[in-house]
């Protein structure tokens, strides 16, 4: 169907607005990337915008040889992969029975879970509870306390409610029990919402900071965000950088830019692989009822 002039103008306005918004989000990352490949003099004198000035790899050579940073990266990758898997498993196992109309306790349980979205646990009782169960200075303290997000569970449950009940009857005639019904039918039909929620969980685990501050005293267990915070706020570490860079190939400005890119890009690269599911999963999971 041929579009009217008004429709084309509206579409042009939308595209222009989205391009401008996308540019405001991408430009800071590109600027930091350019700074990380620039000379210290150019970086400190604010000569760098989107293209490196006096191109050098010295900063990245220093970053990639930093064992402490790689250890923090490994911790973050571990909690992201294991945490996302466990969170998805328990979210699905919680959402499925709460979507069953023949489950008598689904309404009171759902009410109690929704209340937690409005009233969060106070920090001190939360800290004392985690300490009493023996999770202090344990990498599992970054995973178990936030294993299930009520918001994400509600989205998955709502998606399950939109699956026709005729499939349940047909599956039971074929001899399916509840577990086979969940894993062989429901999950196969729920790939969009599962990909979307997996991305939500993965980003949350990748950006873990608050729980690390509360529960980890051992620096060898610090995730990447905690390590970056310690690096940026430690005057001794920043001064050490200035002392060891005898050839002036990098300084604290280029080093900060490179570490931010190092911590941000890996999780950003996950999104393109899930993009085809993202919008569909979020919309269906939030609107179907």
mmCIF file of C-alpha atoms in Angstrom, residues 184-287:
data_model
loop_
_atom_site.group_PDB
_atom_site.id
_atom_site.type_symbol
_atom_site.label_atom_id
_atom_site.label_comp_id
_atom_site.label_asym_id
_atom_site.label_seq_id
_atom_site.Cartn_x
_atom_site.Cartn_y
_atom_site.Cartn_z
ATOM 1 C CA UNK A 184 9.720 -30.502 25.565
ATOM 2 C CA UNK A 185 6.771 -28.251 24.723
ATOM 3 C CA UNK A 186 6.636 -25.029 26.713
ATOM 4 C CA UNK A 187 10.340 -24.215 26.540
ATOM 5 C CA UNK A 188 10.454 -25.028 22.826
ATOM 6 C CA UNK A 189 7.690 -22.464 22.244
ATOM 7 C CA UNK A 190 9.233 -19.875 24.569
ATOM 8 C CA UNK A 191 12.600 -19.198 22.940
ATOM 9 C CA UNK A 192 11.943 -15.456 22.415
ATOM 10 C CA UNK A 193 11.079 -14.767 26.054
ATOM 11 C CA UNK A 194 13.819 -17.077 27.346
ATOM 12 C CA UNK A 195 16.438 -15.275 25.252
ATOM 13 C CA UNK A 196 15.167 -11.922 26.481
ATOM 14 C CA UNK A 197 15.197 -12.881 30.154
ATOM 15 C CA UNK A 198 18.598 -14.544 29.759
ATOM 16 C CA UNK A 199 19.964 -11.241 28.496
ATOM 17 C CA UNK A 200 18.437 -9.398 31.476
ATOM 18 C CA UNK A 201 20.056 -11.819 33.897
ATOM 19 C CA UNK A 202 23.404 -11.850 32.077
ATOM 20 C CA UNK A 203 23.697 -8.063 32.106
ATOM 21 C CA UNK A 204 22.789 -8.007 35.795
ATOM 22 C CA UNK A 205 25.447 -10.568 36.706
ATOM 23 C CA UNK A 206 28.054 -8.931 34.483
ATOM 24 C CA UNK A 207 27.513 -5.605 36.269
ATOM 25 C CA UNK A 208 27.618 -7.164 39.756
ATOM 26 C CA UNK A 209 28.944 -4.582 42.189
ATOM 27 C CA UNK A 210 26.743 -4.024 45.249
ATOM 28 C CA UNK A 211 26.765 -7.644 46.415
ATOM 29 C CA UNK A 212 30.532 -7.792 45.907
ATOM 30 C CA UNK A 213 30.991 -4.723 48.124
ATOM 31 C CA UNK A 214 28.780 -6.265 50.810
ATOM 32 C CA UNK A 215 29.999 -9.847 50.886
ATOM 33 C CA UNK A 216 33.535 -10.104 49.467
ATOM 34 C CA UNK A 217 36.652 -9.169 51.410
ATOM 35 C CA UNK A 218 39.031 -11.412 49.476
ATOM 36 C CA UNK A 219 40.401 -9.388 46.493
ATOM 37 C CA UNK A 220 40.988 -12.585 44.497
ATOM 38 C CA UNK A 221 37.211 -13.077 44.309
ATOM 39 C CA UNK A 222 36.389 -9.558 43.160
ATOM 40 C CA UNK A 223 34.424 -9.349 39.887
ATOM 41 C CA UNK A 224 35.464 -7.004 37.118
ATOM 42 C CA UNK A 225 33.348 -4.017 38.198
ATOM 43 C CA UNK A 226 34.724 -4.203 41.739
ATOM 44 C CA UNK A 227 38.286 -4.422 40.439
ATOM 45 C CA UNK A 228 37.771 -1.403 38.180
ATOM 46 C CA UNK A 229 36.318 0.597 41.044
ATOM 47 C CA UNK A 230 39.314 -0.264 43.241
ATOM 48 C CA UNK A 231 41.664 0.668 40.426
ATOM 49 C CA UNK A 232 40.028 4.021 39.679
ATOM 50 C CA UNK A 233 39.762 5.058 43.333
ATOM 51 C CA UNK A 234 43.226 3.928 44.404
ATOM 52 C CA UNK A 235 45.683 6.796 44.202
ATOM 53 C CA UNK A 236 48.578 4.389 44.807
ATOM 54 C CA UNK A 237 47.747 2.253 41.763
ATOM 55 C CA UNK A 238 47.280 5.297 39.553
ATOM 56 C CA UNK A 239 50.553 6.771 40.788
ATOM 57 C CA UNK A 240 52.279 3.461 40.106
ATOM 58 C CA UNK A 241 51.134 3.650 36.494
ATOM 59 C CA UNK A 242 52.746 7.053 36.097
ATOM 60 C CA UNK A 243 55.987 5.754 37.623
ATOM 61 C CA UNK A 244 56.361 2.648 35.450
ATOM 62 C CA UNK A 245 55.555 4.275 32.109
ATOM 63 C CA UNK A 246 59.070 5.511 31.490
ATOM 64 C CA UNK A 247 58.568 5.776 27.745
ATOM 65 C CA UNK A 248 55.328 7.762 28.118
ATOM 66 C CA UNK A 249 53.434 5.390 25.796
ATOM 67 C CA UNK A 250 50.352 5.414 28.053
ATOM 68 C CA UNK A 251 49.081 7.100 31.203
ATOM 69 C CA UNK A 252 46.122 6.957 33.585
ATOM 70 C CA UNK A 253 43.774 8.640 31.084
ATOM 71 C CA UNK A 254 44.335 6.099 28.316
ATOM 72 C CA UNK A 255 44.414 3.278 30.855
ATOM 73 C CA UNK A 256 41.018 4.229 32.285
ATOM 74 C CA UNK A 257 39.528 4.371 28.781
ATOM 75 C CA UNK A 258 40.928 0.945 27.878
ATOM 76 C CA UNK A 259 39.716 -0.734 31.077
ATOM 77 C CA UNK A 260 36.198 0.644 30.596
ATOM 78 C CA UNK A 261 36.121 -0.766 27.059
ATOM 79 C CA UNK A 262 37.585 -4.042 28.356
ATOM 80 C CA UNK A 263 34.741 -4.328 30.878
ATOM 81 C CA UNK A 264 31.909 -3.171 28.598
ATOM 82 C CA UNK A 265 32.395 -4.605 25.123
ATOM 83 C CA UNK A 266 32.133 -8.372 25.925
ATOM 84 C CA UNK A 267 28.585 -8.139 27.273
ATOM 85 C CA UNK A 268 27.582 -5.687 24.525
ATOM 86 C CA UNK A 269 28.642 -8.226 21.891
ATOM 87 C CA UNK A 270 26.080 -10.707 23.242
ATOM 88 C CA UNK A 271 23.126 -8.531 22.241
ATOM 89 C CA UNK A 272 23.339 -8.941 18.407
ATOM 90 C CA UNK A 273 22.980 -12.710 18.772
ATOM 91 C CA UNK A 274 19.777 -12.301 20.795
ATOM 92 C CA UNK A 275 18.359 -9.267 19.000
ATOM 93 C CA UNK A 276 15.894 -11.238 16.861
ATOM 94 C CA UNK A 277 14.290 -12.624 20.046
ATOM 95 C CA UNK A 278 14.599 -9.542 22.236
ATOM 96 C CA UNK A 279 11.708 -7.298 21.134
ATOM 97 C CA UNK A 280 9.337 -10.204 20.449
ATOM 98 C CA UNK A 281 10.023 -11.837 23.796
ATOM 99 C CA UNK A 282 9.662 -8.653 25.829
ATOM 100 C CA UNK A 283 6.420 -7.622 24.135
ATOM 101 C CA UNK A 284 4.735 -11.039 24.203
ATOM 102 C CA UNK A 285 5.827 -11.755 27.758
ATOM 103 C CA UNK A 286 4.460 -8.479 29.048
ATOM 104 C CA UNK A 287 1.181 -8.294 27.134
#
